[in-house]
Amino acid sequence: MPELPDVTVYVEALEKRIAGERMAGIRLASPFVLRTLTPPPGSFAGRRVDTLRRVGKRIVWGFEGDLWLSIHLMIAGRLHWRKPGAKPSGKGGLAAFDFEQGTLTLDEVSKKKRASLHLLAGPEAWRELDPGGIEPLEVGLEEFGATLTKRNHTLKRALTDPTLFSGIGNAYSG
């Protein structure tokens, strides 16, 4: 269940593999994973990955030319680093992101296809996907407590509300 710590580990691993590298292209095995129409996937070919970050439970890649790619793994989505040109795996394969030194595949082991890929253009366009919750590991106890009691929610509902807390989901809520 990819959430804050898991997504952070994915970002750290991706920084080692693709930061500063040029993407050769995006191959979609399932059209349903792509949730945006513009910019088209082909516009990312040949562009260098400048930034990798976590935004809530999303993995966001920033490319030269103000292009952004966001992956939300949901419950059953996984990323796998494979040899160059590798195909997305069987029924669960959703997309492949090709680089000179390898291919990153996006797979989802679930009948319910919930993982998503957003392609965005413009300075800080990724902010459109940010629900705005605070970073729970970056604030003090006072701000955490104030945010926790901001709305009349149960503890679990408050912790899993992305407009209150960034990156916490059901697995770590209680």
PDB file of C-alpha atoms in Angstrom:
ATOM      1  CA  MET A   1       0.000   0.000   0.000  1.00  0.00           C
ATOM      2  CA  PRO A   2       2.207   2.868  -1.207  1.00  0.00           C
ATOM      3  CA  GLU A   3       1.968   5.820   1.150  1.00  0.00           C
ATOM      4  CA  LEU A   4       4.311   8.428   2.584  1.00  0.00           C
ATOM      5  CA  PRO A   5       7.253   6.204   3.581  1.00  0.00           C
ATOM      6  CA  ASP A   6       6.856   3.870   0.603  1.00  0.00           C
ATOM      7  CA  VAL A   7       6.483   6.676  -1.923  1.00  0.00           C
ATOM      8  CA  THR A   8       9.484   8.462  -0.395  1.00  0.00           C
ATOM      9  CA  VAL A   9      11.569   5.308  -0.881  1.00  0.00           C
ATOM     10  CA  TYR A  10      10.403   5.087  -4.512  1.00  0.00           C
ATOM     11  CA  VAL A  11      11.447   8.728  -5.070  1.00  0.00           C
ATOM     12  CA  GLU A  12      14.865   8.096  -3.508  1.00  0.00           C
ATOM     13  CA  ALA A  13      15.408   5.008  -5.688  1.00  0.00           C
ATOM     14  CA  LEU A  14      14.313   6.879  -8.816  1.00  0.00           C
ATOM     15  CA  GLU A  15      16.687   9.752  -8.033  1.00  0.00           C
ATOM     16  CA  LYS A  16      19.584   7.282  -8.222  1.00  0.00           C
ATOM     17  CA  ARG A  17      18.419   5.841 -11.553  1.00  0.00           C
ATOM     18  CA  ILE A  18      16.806   8.602 -13.621  1.00  0.00           C
ATOM     19  CA  ALA A  19      17.680  12.038 -12.188  1.00  0.00           C
ATOM     20  CA  GLY A  20      19.479  13.950 -14.932  1.00  0.00           C
ATOM     21  CA  GLU A  21      18.715  11.255 -17.515  1.00  0.00           C
ATOM     22  CA  ARG A  22      16.764  11.713 -20.738  1.00  0.00           C
ATOM     23  CA  MET A  23      13.580   9.726 -21.208  1.00  0.00           C
ATOM     24  CA  ALA A  24      13.507   7.910 -24.530  1.00  0.00           C
ATOM     25  CA  GLY A  25       9.734   7.558 -24.420  1.00  0.00           C
ATOM     26  CA  ILE A  26       6.554   6.439 -22.701  1.00  0.00           C
ATOM     27  CA  ARG A  27       4.770   3.253 -23.781  1.00  0.00           C
ATOM     28  CA  LEU A  28       1.203   2.790 -22.585  1.00  0.00           C
ATOM     29  CA  ALA A  29       0.009  -0.798 -22.248  1.00  0.00           C
ATOM     30  CA  SER A  30      -3.358   0.346 -20.914  1.00  0.00           C
ATOM     31  CA  PRO A  31      -4.967   3.569 -22.120  1.00  0.00           C
ATOM     32  CA  PHE A  32      -6.959   3.770 -18.882  1.00  0.00           C
ATOM     33  CA  VAL A  33      -3.905   4.631 -16.790  1.00  0.00           C
ATOM     34  CA  LEU A  34      -3.480   7.977 -18.595  1.00  0.00           C
ATOM     35  CA  ARG A  35      -5.808  10.562 -17.054  1.00  0.00           C
ATOM     36  CA  THR A  36      -4.810  13.613 -19.105  1.00  0.00           C
ATOM     37  CA  LEU A  37      -4.773  14.360 -22.827  1.00  0.00           C
ATOM     38  CA  THR A  38      -2.337  17.230 -22.990  1.00  0.00           C
ATOM     39  CA  PRO A  39       0.563  17.287 -23.267  1.00  0.00           C
ATOM     40  CA  PRO A  40       0.772  14.062 -25.287  1.00  0.00           C
ATOM     41  CA  PRO A  41       3.124  11.293 -24.090  1.00  0.00           C
ATOM     42  CA  GLY A  42       5.380  11.818 -27.118  1.00  0.00           C
ATOM     43  CA  SER A  43       6.306  15.303 -25.926  1.00  0.00           C
ATOM     44  CA  PHE A  44       8.372  13.784 -23.089  1.00  0.00           C
ATOM     45  CA  ALA A  45      10.723  11.884 -25.426  1.00  0.00           C
ATOM     46  CA  GLY A  46      14.267  13.208 -25.291  1.00  0.00           C
ATOM     47  CA  ARG A  47      13.638  15.396 -22.240  1.00  0.00           C
ATOM     48  CA  ARG A  48      15.858  15.274 -19.158  1.00  0.00           C
ATOM     49  CA  VAL A  49      14.420  14.491 -15.723  1.00  0.00           C
ATOM     50  CA  ASP A  50      15.278  17.554 -13.620  1.00  0.00           C
ATOM     51  CA  THR A  51      13.214  16.949 -10.478  1.00  0.00           C
ATOM     52  CA  LEU A  52      11.749  14.059  -8.509  1.00  0.00           C
ATOM     53  CA  ARG A  53       9.450  14.658  -5.551  1.00  0.00           C
ATOM     54  CA  ARG A  54       6.615  13.255  -3.517  1.00  0.00           C
ATOM     55  CA  VAL A  55       3.351  15.186  -3.579  1.00  0.00           C
ATOM     56  CA  GLY A  56       0.976  13.503  -1.166  1.00  0.00           C
ATOM     57  CA  LYS A  57       0.907   9.897  -2.342  1.00  0.00           C
ATOM     58  CA  ARG A  58       2.059  10.781  -5.860  1.00  0.00           C
ATOM     59  CA  ILE A  59       5.482  10.481  -7.428  1.00  0.00           C
ATOM     60  CA  VAL A  60       6.129  13.576  -9.525  1.00  0.00           C
ATOM     61  CA  TRP A  61       8.853  13.905 -12.146  1.00  0.00           C
ATOM     62  CA  GLY A  62       9.812  17.328 -13.475  1.00  0.00           C
ATOM     63  CA  PHE A  63      11.283  17.516 -16.978  1.00  0.00           C
ATOM     64  CA  GLU A  64      13.130  20.255 -18.760  1.00  0.00           C
ATOM     65  CA  GLY A  65      10.719  22.566 -20.572  1.00  0.00           C
ATOM     66  CA  ASP A  66       8.208  22.687 -17.680  1.00  0.00           C
ATOM     67  CA  LEU A  67       6.724  19.253 -18.334  1.00  0.00           C
ATOM     68  CA  TRP A  68       5.550  17.136 -15.390  1.00  0.00           C
ATOM     69  CA  LEU A  69       4.645  13.471 -14.995  1.00  0.00           C
ATOM     70  CA  SER A  70       2.710  12.268 -11.956  1.00  0.00           C
ATOM     71  CA  ILE A  71       2.162   8.650 -10.953  1.00  0.00           C
ATOM     72  CA  HIS A  72      -0.348   7.646  -8.294  1.00  0.00           C
ATOM     73  CA  LEU A  73       0.145   3.968  -7.437  1.00  0.00           C
ATOM     74  CA  MET A  74      -3.050   3.643  -5.385  1.00  0.00           C
ATOM     75  CA  ILE A  75      -3.260   0.349  -3.468  1.00  0.00           C
ATOM     76  CA  ALA A  76      -1.811  -2.207  -5.861  1.00  0.00           C
ATOM     77  CA  GLY A  77       0.481  -0.193  -8.145  1.00  0.00           C
ATOM     78  CA  ARG A  78       4.184  -0.984  -8.256  1.00  0.00           C
ATOM     79  CA  LEU A  79       7.221   0.294 -10.127  1.00  0.00           C
ATOM     80  CA  HIS A  80       9.911  -2.090 -11.389  1.00  0.00           C
ATOM     81  CA  TRP A  81      13.317  -1.265 -12.856  1.00  0.00           C
ATOM     82  CA  ARG A  82      14.059  -3.590 -15.768  1.00  0.00           C
ATOM     83  CA  LYS A  83      16.529  -3.995 -18.617  1.00  0.00           C
ATOM     84  CA  PRO A  84      16.260  -1.460 -21.478  1.00  0.00           C
ATOM     85  CA  GLY A  85      13.243  -2.032 -23.723  1.00  0.00           C
ATOM     86  CA  ALA A  86      11.436  -4.343 -21.294  1.00  0.00           C
ATOM     87  CA  LYS A  87       7.721  -4.695 -21.866  1.00  0.00           C
ATOM     88  CA  PRO A  88       5.116  -4.017 -19.181  1.00  0.00           C
ATOM     89  CA  SER A  89       4.258  -7.326 -17.535  1.00  0.00           C
ATOM     90  CA  GLY A  90       1.203  -9.354 -18.579  1.00  0.00           C
ATOM     91  CA  LYS A  91      -2.296  -8.377 -17.474  1.00  0.00           C
ATOM     92  CA  GLY A  92      -1.096  -5.992 -14.783  1.00  0.00           C
ATOM     93  CA  GLY A  93       1.280  -4.008 -16.982  1.00  0.00           C
ATOM     94  CA  LEU A  94       0.109  -0.423 -17.432  1.00  0.00           C
ATOM     95  CA  ALA A  95       3.055   1.576 -18.795  1.00  0.00           C
ATOM     96  CA  ALA A  96       6.778   1.591 -19.470  1.00  0.00           C
ATOM     97  CA  PHE A  97       9.117   4.559 -19.211  1.00  0.00           C
ATOM     98  CA  ASP A  98      12.213   4.035 -21.323  1.00  0.00           C
ATOM     99  CA  PHE A  99      15.671   5.357 -20.512  1.00  0.00           C
ATOM    100  CA  GLU A 100      19.027   4.475 -22.039  1.00  0.00           C
ATOM    101  CA  GLN A 101      20.151   2.446 -19.021  1.00  0.00           C
ATOM    102  CA  GLY A 102      16.810   0.735 -18.278  1.00  0.00           C
ATOM    103  CA  THR A 103      13.041   0.722 -18.377  1.00  0.00           C
ATOM    104  CA  LEU A 104      10.776   1.551 -15.476  1.00  0.00           C
ATOM    105  CA  THR A 105       7.507  -0.366 -15.649  1.00  0.00           C
ATOM    106  CA  LEU A 106       4.271   0.531 -13.906  1.00  0.00           C
ATOM    107  CA  ASP A 107       2.252  -2.527 -12.921  1.00  0.00           C
ATOM    108  CA  GLU A 108      -0.942  -2.953 -10.946  1.00  0.00           C
ATOM    109  CA  VAL A 109      -1.836  -6.300  -9.441  1.00  0.00           C
ATOM    110  CA  SER A 110      -5.554  -5.728  -9.120  1.00  0.00           C
ATOM    111  CA  LYS A 111      -8.718  -6.193 -11.122  1.00  0.00           C
ATOM    112  CA  LYS A 112      -9.689  -2.629 -10.247  1.00  0.00           C
ATOM    113  CA  LYS A 113      -7.402  -0.399 -12.280  1.00  0.00           C
ATOM    114  CA  ARG A 114      -6.950   2.613 -10.007  1.00  0.00           C
ATOM    115  CA  ALA A 115      -3.325   3.629 -10.603  1.00  0.00           C
ATOM    116  CA  SER A 116      -3.058   6.829 -12.614  1.00  0.00           C
ATOM    117  CA  LEU A 117      -0.649   8.748 -14.788  1.00  0.00           C
ATOM    118  CA  HIS A 118      -1.043  12.505 -15.273  1.00  0.00           C
ATOM    119  CA  LEU A 119       1.009  14.442 -17.835  1.00  0.00           C
ATOM    120  CA  LEU A 120       1.091  18.192 -17.233  1.00  0.00           C
ATOM    121  CA  ALA A 121       2.713  21.288 -18.729  1.00  0.00           C
ATOM    122  CA  GLY A 122       3.619  24.635 -17.237  1.00  0.00           C
ATOM    123  CA  PRO A 123       5.591  26.000 -14.315  1.00  0.00           C
ATOM    124  CA  GLU A 124       4.640  24.084 -11.183  1.00  0.00           C
ATOM    125  CA  ALA A 125       1.639  22.484 -12.931  1.00  0.00           C
ATOM    126  CA  TRP A 126       2.082  19.580 -10.500  1.00  0.00           C
ATOM    127  CA  ARG A 127       0.548  21.777  -7.791  1.00  0.00           C
ATOM    128  CA  GLU A 128      -2.854  21.099  -9.405  1.00  0.00           C
ATOM    129  CA  LEU A 129      -2.593  17.575  -7.979  1.00  0.00           C
ATOM    130  CA  ASP A 130      -1.602  18.637  -4.449  1.00  0.00           C
ATOM    131  CA  PRO A 131      -4.561  18.367  -2.035  1.00  0.00           C
ATOM    132  CA  GLY A 132      -2.760  20.747   0.336  1.00  0.00           C
ATOM    133  CA  GLY A 133      -2.296  18.755   3.538  1.00  0.00           C
ATOM    134  CA  ILE A 134       0.645  19.471   5.828  1.00  0.00           C
ATOM    135  CA  GLU A 135       3.739  17.306   5.773  1.00  0.00           C
ATOM    136  CA  PRO A 136       3.308  15.350   9.039  1.00  0.00           C
ATOM    137  CA  LEU A 137       7.028  14.650   9.477  1.00  0.00           C
ATOM    138  CA  GLU A 138       8.040  18.269   8.900  1.00  0.00           C
ATOM    139  CA  VAL A 139       5.829  20.120  11.388  1.00  0.00           C
ATOM    140  CA  GLY A 140       5.995  20.542  15.133  1.00  0.00           C
ATOM    141  CA  LEU A 141       3.672  18.956  17.648  1.00  0.00           C
ATOM    142  CA  GLU A 142       1.608  22.137  18.009  1.00  0.00           C
ATOM    143  CA  GLU A 143       0.840  22.440  14.264  1.00  0.00           C
ATOM    144  CA  PHE A 144       0.195  18.696  14.009  1.00  0.00           C
ATOM    145  CA  GLY A 145      -2.305  18.860  16.915  1.00  0.00           C
ATOM    146  CA  ALA A 146      -4.017  21.950  15.529  1.00  0.00           C
ATOM    147  CA  THR A 147      -4.429  20.278  12.139  1.00  0.00           C
ATOM    148  CA  LEU A 148      -5.659  17.053  13.729  1.00  0.00           C
ATOM    149  CA  THR A 149      -8.444  18.906  15.576  1.00  0.00           C
ATOM    150  CA  LYS A 150      -9.265  21.343  12.754  1.00  0.00           C
ATOM    151  CA  ARG A 151     -12.361  19.359  11.726  1.00  0.00           C
ATOM    152  CA  ASN A 152     -14.779  17.187  13.656  1.00  0.00           C
ATOM    153  CA  HIS A 153     -13.428  13.837  12.405  1.00  0.00           C
ATOM    154  CA  THR A 154     -12.478  10.544  13.990  1.00  0.00           C
ATOM    155  CA  LEU A 155      -8.724  10.122  14.377  1.00  0.00           C
ATOM    156  CA  LYS A 156      -8.530   7.739  11.433  1.00  0.00           C
ATOM    157  CA  ARG A 157     -10.591   9.982   9.159  1.00  0.00           C
ATOM    158  CA  ALA A 158      -8.513  13.041  10.067  1.00  0.00           C
ATOM    159  CA  LEU A 159      -5.203  11.262   9.440  1.00  0.00           C
ATOM    160  CA  THR A 160      -6.336   9.938   6.051  1.00  0.00           C
ATOM    161  CA  ASP A 161      -7.763  13.275   4.852  1.00  0.00           C
ATOM    162  CA  PRO A 162      -5.233  14.504   2.239  1.00  0.00           C
ATOM    163  CA  THR A 163      -6.402  18.093   2.696  1.00  0.00           C
ATOM    164  CA  LEU A 164      -5.219  17.848   6.325  1.00  0.00           C
ATOM    165  CA  PHE A 165      -2.199  15.505   6.186  1.00  0.00           C
ATOM    166  CA  SER A 166      -0.082  14.772   3.145  1.00  0.00           C
ATOM    167  CA  GLY A 167       0.743  11.169   2.296  1.00  0.00           C
ATOM    168  CA  ILE A 168      -0.962   9.284   5.128  1.00  0.00           C
ATOM    169  CA  GLY A 169      -3.357   6.603   4.020  1.00  0.00           C
ATOM    170  CA  ASN A 170      -5.258   3.765   5.579  1.00  0.00           C
ATOM    171  CA  ALA A 171      -2.211   1.565   6.198  1.00  0.00           C
ATOM    172  CA  TYR A 172      -0.653   4.055   8.628  1.00  0.00           C
ATOM    173  CA  SER A 173      -3.759   5.679  10.082  1.00  0.00           C
ATOM    174  CA  GLY A 174      -4.428   3.444  12.989  1.00  0.00           C
TER     175      GLY A 174
END
